[in-house]
Coordinates of C-alpha atoms and ligand atoms in Angstrom, one line a residue:
X17 CA 92.2 176.6 31.8
X18 CA 95.5 174.8 32.7
X19 CA 96.0 172.6 35.7
X20 CA 97.6 174.8 38.4
X21 CA 100.6 172.4 38.4
X22 CA 101.3 173.4 34.7
X23 CA 101.4 177.1 35.4
X24 CA 104.5 178.9 34.2
X25 CA 106.9 180.0 37.0
X26 CA 107.8 182.4 38.4
X27 CA 104.3 183.8 39.1
X28 CA 103.7 186.0 42.1
X29 CA 102.1 184.4 45.1
X30 CA 98.8 186.1 44.7
X31 CA 98.4 184.9 41.2
X32 CA 99.2 181.4 42.2
X33 CA 96.6 181.6 45.0
X34 CA 93.9 182.3 42.4
X35 CA 94.8 179.1 40.7
X36 CA 95.9 176.7 43.4
X37 CA 93.8 173.6 43.9
X38 CA 91.6 174.3 40.8
X39 CA 92.6 171.3 38.8
X40 CA 89.1 169.9 39.2
X41 CA 87.8 172.8 37.1
X42 CA 88.7 170.9 33.9
X43 CA 86.2 168.1 34.5
X44 CA 83.1 170.4 35.0
X45 CA 83.8 173.8 33.4
X46 CA 82.9 175.7 36.6
X47 CA 85.4 178.1 38.1
X48 CA 85.5 176.3 41.4
X49 CA 86.1 172.7 42.1
X50 CA 83.0 170.8 43.1
X51 CA 82.3 169.8 46.7
X52 CA 82.7 166.1 46.9
X53 CA 81.2 164.2 49.9
X54 CA 81.5 160.5 50.6
X55 CA 82.6 157.7 52.9
X56 CA 82.5 154.6 50.8
X57 CA 84.5 154.5 47.5
X58 CA 83.4 151.7 45.2
X59 CA 86.2 149.8 43.4
X60 CA 86.1 147.8 40.1
X61 CA 87.4 144.6 41.6
X62 CA 89.1 143.1 44.6
X63 CA 92.5 143.6 42.9
X64 CA 91.6 147.3 42.3
X65 CA 90.6 147.7 46.0
X66 CA 93.8 146.1 47.2
X67 CA 95.9 148.4 44.9
X68 CA 94.0 151.5 46.1
X69 CA 94.9 150.5 49.7
X70 CA 98.6 150.8 48.8
X71 CA 98.2 154.4 47.8
X72 CA 97.6 156.0 51.2
X73 CA 100.4 158.6 50.8
X74 CA 98.9 159.8 47.5
X75 CA 95.9 161.9 46.5
X76 CA 93.9 158.8 45.6
X77 CA 90.3 157.8 46.3
X78 CA 90.5 154.9 48.9
X79 CA 87.9 155.7 51.5
X80 CA 86.4 159.0 52.6
X81 CA 88.7 159.4 55.7
X82 CA 91.7 159.3 53.4
X83 CA 90.5 162.4 51.6
X84 CA 88.4 163.6 48.6
X85 CA 89.1 165.9 45.7
X86 CA 87.8 168.7 47.9
X87 CA 90.4 168.0 50.5
X88 CA 93.1 167.8 47.9
X89 CA 92.2 171.2 46.4
X90 CA 92.7 172.8 49.8
X91 CA 95.8 170.8 50.5
X92 CA 97.3 172.0 47.2
X93 CA 96.4 175.6 48.0
X94 CA 97.9 175.5 51.5
X95 CA 101.1 173.8 50.3
X96 CA 101.3 176.7 47.8
X97 CA 100.9 179.3 50.6
X98 CA 103.5 177.6 52.8
X99 CA 106.0 176.9 50.0
X100 CA 106.0 173.1 50.8
X101 CA 105.4 170.1 48.6
X102 CA 102.6 168.2 50.4
X103 CA 99.9 169.1 53.0
X104 CA 97.6 167.2 55.3
X105 CA 94.3 168.8 56.3
X106 CA 93.1 167.9 59.8
X107 CA 90.0 168.8 61.9
X108 CA 91.4 171.9 63.7
X109 CA 94.6 173.9 64.3
X110 CA 95.1 172.1 67.6
X111 CA 94.7 168.8 65.9
X112 CA 97.5 169.8 63.5
X113 CA 99.7 170.5 66.5
X114 CA 98.9 167.2 68.3
X115 CA 99.1 165.1 65.1
X116 CA 102.5 166.6 64.2
X117 CA 103.9 166.0 67.7
X118 CA 102.7 162.4 67.7
X119 CA 104.2 161.9 64.2
X120 CA 107.7 162.7 65.5
X121 CA 107.8 161.7 69.2
X122 CA 108.0 158.3 70.9
X123 CA 107.9 157.2 74.5
X124 CA 111.1 158.3 76.4
X125 CA 112.0 161.0 73.9
X126 CA 112.3 164.7 74.6
X127 CA 110.8 167.9 73.1
X128 CA 111.7 171.6 73.4
X129 CA 108.8 174.0 73.4
X130 CA 108.9 177.8 73.5
X131 CA 107.4 179.2 76.7
X132 CA 105.2 181.4 74.5
X133 CA 103.5 178.4 72.8
X134 CA 99.7 178.4 72.3
X135 CA 98.2 177.3 75.6
X136 CA 96.4 174.1 74.3
X137 CA 99.6 172.9 72.7
X138 CA 101.2 173.2 76.1
X139 CA 98.4 171.2 77.6
X140 CA 98.9 168.4 75.1
X141 CA 102.6 168.2 76.0
X142 CA 101.4 167.7 79.6
X143 CA 99.5 164.7 78.5
X144 CA 102.5 163.4 76.4
X145 CA 104.4 163.6 79.7
X146 CA 101.9 161.9 82.0
X147 CA 100.6 159.3 79.6
X148 CA 103.6 158.5 77.4
X149 CA 106.7 159.6 79.2
X150 CA 107.6 162.2 76.6
X151 CA 109.3 165.0 78.5
X152 CA 109.0 168.7 77.4
X153 CA 111.4 171.4 78.4
X154 CA 110.0 175.0 77.9
X155 CA 112.6 177.5 76.7
X156 CA 112.8 181.2 76.5
X157 CA 111.6 182.1 72.9
X158 CA 114.5 184.6 72.6
X159 CA 117.1 181.8 72.6
X160 CA 119.3 181.4 69.6
X161 CA 121.4 178.5 68.4
X162 CA 123.7 178.4 71.4
X163 CA 120.9 178.5 73.9
X164 CA 119.0 175.8 72.1
X165 CA 122.2 173.7 71.7
X166 CA 122.6 173.8 75.5
X167 CA 119.1 172.4 76.0
X168 CA 119.4 169.5 73.5
X169 CA 119.6 166.1 75.0
X170 CA 120.7 162.9 73.2
X171 CA 117.0 161.9 72.8
X172 CA 115.6 165.3 71.9
X173 CA 113.6 164.7 68.7
X174 CA 111.5 167.8 68.3
X175 CA 112.2 171.5 68.6
X176 CA 109.0 173.4 68.3
X177 CA 108.7 177.0 67.4
X178 CA 105.8 179.5 67.3
X179 CA 106.9 182.9 66.0
X180 CA 105.6 185.2 67.2
X181 CA 103.8 183.8 70.2
X182 CA 100.1 184.3 69.6
X183 CA 99.5 186.1 72.9
X184 CA 102.7 187.9 73.7
X185 CA 104.4 188.2 70.2
X186 CA 108.0 187.2 71.0
X187 CA 109.8 186.7 67.6
X188 CA 112.0 183.7 67.3
X189 CA 115.2 183.3 65.2
X190 CA 113.8 180.2 63.4
X191 CA 116.9 179.6 61.2
X192 CA 119.3 179.7 64.2
X193 CA 117.1 177.4 66.2
X194 CA 116.8 175.0 63.3
X195 CA 120.6 174.9 62.9
X196 CA 121.0 173.8 66.6
X197 CA 118.0 171.4 66.4
X198 CA 119.3 169.7 63.2
X199 CA 122.9 169.5 64.6
X200 CA 121.4 167.6 67.6
X201 CA 119.4 165.2 65.4
X202 CA 115.9 166.8 66.1
X203 CA 113.2 167.9 63.7
X204 CA 111.8 171.5 63.7
X205 CA 108.0 171.8 63.9
X206 CA 106.6 175.3 63.5
X207 CA 103.2 176.8 64.3
X208 CA 103.2 179.3 61.5
X209 CA 99.6 180.6 62.0
X210 CA 100.7 184.2 62.6
X211 CA 103.2 184.2 59.7
X212 CA 100.6 182.7 57.3
X213 CA 101.7 183.8 53.8
X214 CA 104.4 186.2 55.1
X215 CA 106.9 183.6 56.4
X216 CA 108.2 180.8 54.2
X217 CA 109.1 178.2 56.9
X218 CA 111.0 175.7 54.7
X219 CA 113.5 178.5 53.7
X220 CA 114.4 178.7 57.4
X221 CA 114.9 175.0 58.2
X222 CA 111.5 174.0 59.3
X223 CA 110.6 170.4 58.7
X224 CA 106.8 170.5 59.2
X225 CA 104.7 173.6 59.3
X226 CA 101.4 173.9 61.0
X227 CA 98.6 176.3 60.3
X228 CA 95.3 176.9 62.1
X229 CA 93.3 177.5 58.9
X230 CA 90.5 178.5 61.3
X231 CA 92.2 181.9 61.4
X232 CA 92.8 184.0 58.2
X233 CA 92.3 181.2 55.6
X234 CA 88.8 180.5 56.9
X235 CA 88.6 184.2 57.4
X236 CA 85.0 184.4 58.5
X237 CA 84.9 182.9 62.0
X238 CA 82.8 179.9 60.9
X239 CA 85.2 177.1 60.1
X240 CA 87.6 175.0 62.2
X241 CA 90.5 173.4 60.2
X242 CA 94.2 172.8 60.5
X243 CA 97.0 171.8 58.2
X244 CA 100.5 170.2 58.4
X245 CA 102.7 170.9 55.4
X246 CA 106.0 169.2 54.7
X247 CA 108.7 169.6 52.1
X248 CA 110.3 166.1 51.9
X249 CA 109.1 162.6 51.2
X250 CA 110.4 161.4 54.6
X251 CA 108.5 164.1 56.6
X252 CA 105.4 163.6 54.4
X253 CA 105.3 159.9 55.1
X254 CA 105.5 160.4 58.9
X255 CA 102.8 163.1 59.0
X256 CA 100.5 161.4 56.5
X257 CA 100.8 157.9 58.2
X258 CA 100.1 159.4 61.6
X259 CA 97.1 161.3 60.4
X260 CA 95.7 158.2 58.9
X261 CA 96.4 156.1 62.0
X262 CA 94.7 158.7 64.2
X263 CA 91.7 158.9 61.8
X264 CA 92.2 162.6 61.4
X265 CA 89.5 164.0 59.2
X266 CA 87.9 167.3 58.3
X267 CA 84.5 167.9 56.7
X268 CA 84.8 168.5 52.9
X269 CA 82.2 171.3 53.4
X270 CA 84.6 173.1 55.7
X271 CA 87.4 172.6 53.2
X272 CA 85.3 174.0 50.5
X273 CA 84.5 177.1 52.6
X274 CA 88.2 177.5 53.4
X275 CA 89.0 177.4 49.6
X276 CA 86.8 180.5 49.2
X277 CA 88.9 182.1 51.9
X278 CA 92.1 181.2 50.0
X279 CA 90.9 183.3 47.0
X280 CA 90.6 186.5 49.0
X281 CA 93.3 185.8 51.6
X282 CA 95.9 188.2 50.0
X283 CA 93.6 191.2 49.8
X284 CA 92.1 190.7 53.3
X285 CA 95.6 190.4 54.7
X286 CA 96.8 193.5 52.9
X287 CA 93.9 195.5 54.3
X288 CA 94.1 194.0 57.8
X289 CA 97.9 194.5 58.0
X290 CA 97.5 198.2 57.1
X291 CA 94.7 198.7 59.5
X292 CA 96.5 196.8 62.3
X293 CA 99.6 198.9 61.9
X294 CA 97.6 202.1 61.9
X295 CA 95.8 201.1 65.2
X296 CA 99.2 199.9 66.7
X297 CA 100.9 203.2 65.8
X298 CA 98.0 205.2 67.3
X299 CA 98.1 203.1 70.5
X300 CA 101.8 203.6 70.9
X301 CA 101.3 207.4 71.2
X302 CA 98.7 207.0 73.9
X303 CA 99.7 208.0 77.5
X304 CA 97.9 205.0 78.9
X305 CA 100.0 202.5 76.9
X306 CA 103.5 201.5 77.9
X307 CA 104.3 199.2 75.0
X308 CA 102.7 197.8 71.8
X309 CA 103.7 194.2 71.0
X310 CA 103.6 194.3 67.2
X311 CA 106.7 192.9 65.5
X312 CA 106.1 194.8 62.3
X313 CA 106.0 198.2 64.1
X314 CA 109.3 199.9 63.7
X315 CA 111.2 200.0 67.0
X316 CA 109.0 197.3 68.6
X317 CA 110.4 194.2 70.3
X318 CA 111.3 191.6 67.6
X319 CA 111.2 194.1 64.7
X320 CA 114.7 193.2 63.5
X321 CA 113.9 189.5 63.1
X322 CA 110.5 190.4 61.5
X323 CA 112.2 192.7 59.0
X324 CA 114.8 190.1 58.1
X325 CA 112.4 187.1 57.8
X326 CA 108.9 188.3 56.9
X327 CA 107.3 190.0 53.9
X328 CA 104.3 191.3 55.9
X329 CA 102.2 190.9 59.0
X330 CA 98.8 189.9 60.1
X331 CA 96.6 192.1 62.3
X332 CA 97.0 190.3 65.7
X333 CA 99.1 192.1 68.3
X334 CA 99.4 193.0 71.9
X335 CA 99.0 196.2 74.0
X336 CA 100.6 196.6 77.4
X337 CA 99.1 199.3 79.7
X338 CA 101.1 201.4 82.1
X339 CA 101.6 199.5 85.4
X340 CA 99.5 202.0 87.4
X341 CA 96.3 200.7 85.7
X342 CA 94.8 197.6 87.3
X343 CA 93.8 194.4 85.5
X344 CA 90.2 195.1 86.7
X345 CA 90.2 198.6 85.1
X346 CA 91.5 197.0 81.9
X347 CA 88.6 194.5 82.1
X348 CA 86.1 197.4 82.4
X349 CA 87.7 199.1 79.4
X350 CA 87.4 195.8 77.4
X351 CA 83.8 195.3 78.5
X352 CA 83.0 198.9 77.3
X353 CA 84.3 198.4 73.8
X354 CA 81.5 198.2 71.3
X355 CA 83.2 197.2 68.0
X356 CA 85.7 194.6 69.5
X357 CA 84.1 191.3 70.4
X358 CA 85.5 189.4 73.4
X359 CA 86.3 186.0 72.1
X360 CA 88.9 183.3 71.3
X361 CA 90.4 182.8 67.9
X362 CA 91.2 185.5 65.3
X363 CA 91.7 186.0 61.6
X364 CA 88.1 186.7 60.7
X365 CA 86.7 189.9 59.2
X366 CA 85.7 191.3 62.6
X367 CA 87.8 192.9 65.4
X368 CA 88.4 191.1 68.6
X369 CA 89.9 191.7 72.0
X370 CA 91.1 189.4 74.9
X371 CA 92.8 190.1 78.1
X372 CA 96.3 188.5 78.2
X373 CA 97.3 189.1 81.8
X374 CA 96.0 186.4 84.0
X375 CA 95.4 183.9 81.2
X376 CA 98.9 182.7 80.5
X377 CA 100.7 179.6 81.8
X378 CA 104.5 180.2 81.7
X379 CA 107.3 178.2 83.3
X380 CA 110.4 179.7 81.8
X381 CA 109.9 183.2 83.2
X382 CA 108.6 184.9 80.1
X383 CA 105.4 186.8 79.3
X384 CA 105.4 189.6 81.9
X385 CA 105.6 193.0 80.3
X386 CA 105.2 195.0 83.5
X387 CA 101.6 196.2 83.1
X388 CA 98.2 194.7 82.3
X389 CA 98.2 193.4 78.7
X390 CA 95.5 192.6 76.1
X391 CA 95.5 191.2 72.6
X392 CA 93.7 192.9 69.7
X393 CA 92.7 191.4 66.4
X394 CA 91.9 194.1 63.8
X395 CA 89.2 193.2 61.3
X396 CA 87.8 194.9 58.2
X397 CA 85.9 197.7 59.9
X398 CA 86.8 201.3 59.1
X399 CA 90.0 202.1 61.1
X400 CA 88.6 205.5 62.3
X401 CA 85.7 203.8 64.0
X402 CA 88.0 201.3 65.7
X403 CA 90.2 204.1 67.0
X404 CA 87.2 206.1 68.2
X405 CA 86.0 202.9 70.1
X406 CA 89.4 202.5 71.7
X407 CA 89.5 206.2 72.6
X408 CA 86.2 205.8 74.4
X409 CA 87.6 202.7 76.1
X410 CA 90.6 204.6 77.4
X411 CA 88.2 207.1 79.1
X412 CA 86.7 204.1 81.0
X413 CA 90.2 202.9 81.9
X414 CA 91.2 206.3 83.3
X415 CA 88.0 206.5 85.3
X416 CA 89.4 203.4 87.1
Ligands
PLP7 C1 94.0 179.2 67.2 C2 95.3 178.7 67.2 C3 95.6 177.3 67.2 C4 94.5 176.3 67.2 O1 93.6 176.4 66.1 P1 92.1 175.8 66.3 O2 91.6 175.6 64.9 O3 91.3 176.9 67.0 O4 92.2 174.5 67.0 C5 96.9 176.9 67.1 N1 97.9 177.7 67.1 C6 97.7 179.1 67.2 C7 98.9 180.0 67.2 C8 96.4 179.6 67.3 O5 96.3 180.9 67.4

């Protein structure tokens, strides 16, 4: 069994995912790397301990908070998924966002955030402003290079992208935005949770890519983890040093569970993409629906960018109802669904629904699609059962 780093190239992504992070296999003979727990690492001598302390940027045993072979196995696998060189695992997807922003921004500097950004990321930018004097400008996610260039200030250091927005599904032209950002001396940070294995951020100019591994990588709604992946030594140094300074840490047990998710990620995503598109196409034909916000659906908003940049889609998308239905009627419909759980997060094996209207904070005038909107996550249930459940839900909606 070769070390995954020795595998011949080119191999298709799903082959690489069955091997990524399994270097530990050699030592024990088992298929999977062992779960390693520990805080204290014992060193042979004072000189060895001092030498270990100099290796903080490497996968090297120093102290538990600096990582274990279990963390490294997941880091190698996520770097493989993202097409980057190095990866830092942190405690949650949100922690990946906050750690990355802190790695690149200093007091008095400026950040550009899409109006469609994940709500808790926006809240953190509010704290950066009030506590540290780091100002954020929210921009329309539809802006291209000229629009971004016009918003750049001399001290803009970060342009953040999240494509598509995880509640309203606006696609962003990441390569165009990255050109304007780099021309103005800023780094591009991306929340690539929706794109997961279907968008290769570093081919589009992203400098640091963030994943909420909580979603499809975890895949079973029982793990919280995040990752920041980089593709250059300079970016790796910033991200890694910041994570160490902040004491960012994730449980090795959770990393080990996430590694199980990695092995089945491609087949789950295949099945969920197909199921999501079937439900989305069915919804679009419904008289109660004015628009389906699913970038992979032909003719949908953002489809051109999706077709150009993505090799697939996950199963999270939005549904906008006709404006004559009230938000209260939509809530009754949602409450009446039996196979869709009402809950935060997504990417597990089970279907979920959340109202979108009334839950968003927007300051750049985006996010209104004319009628009450909700977000669906399609799981691994039989699609016919999901469609029957939604059909019964529409009867409740029509009853008012
Ligand atoms: C869920 C989510 C996060 C945060 O992940 P957690 O692990 O729940 O903290 C960040 N970004 C996006 C787009 C998400 O959907």
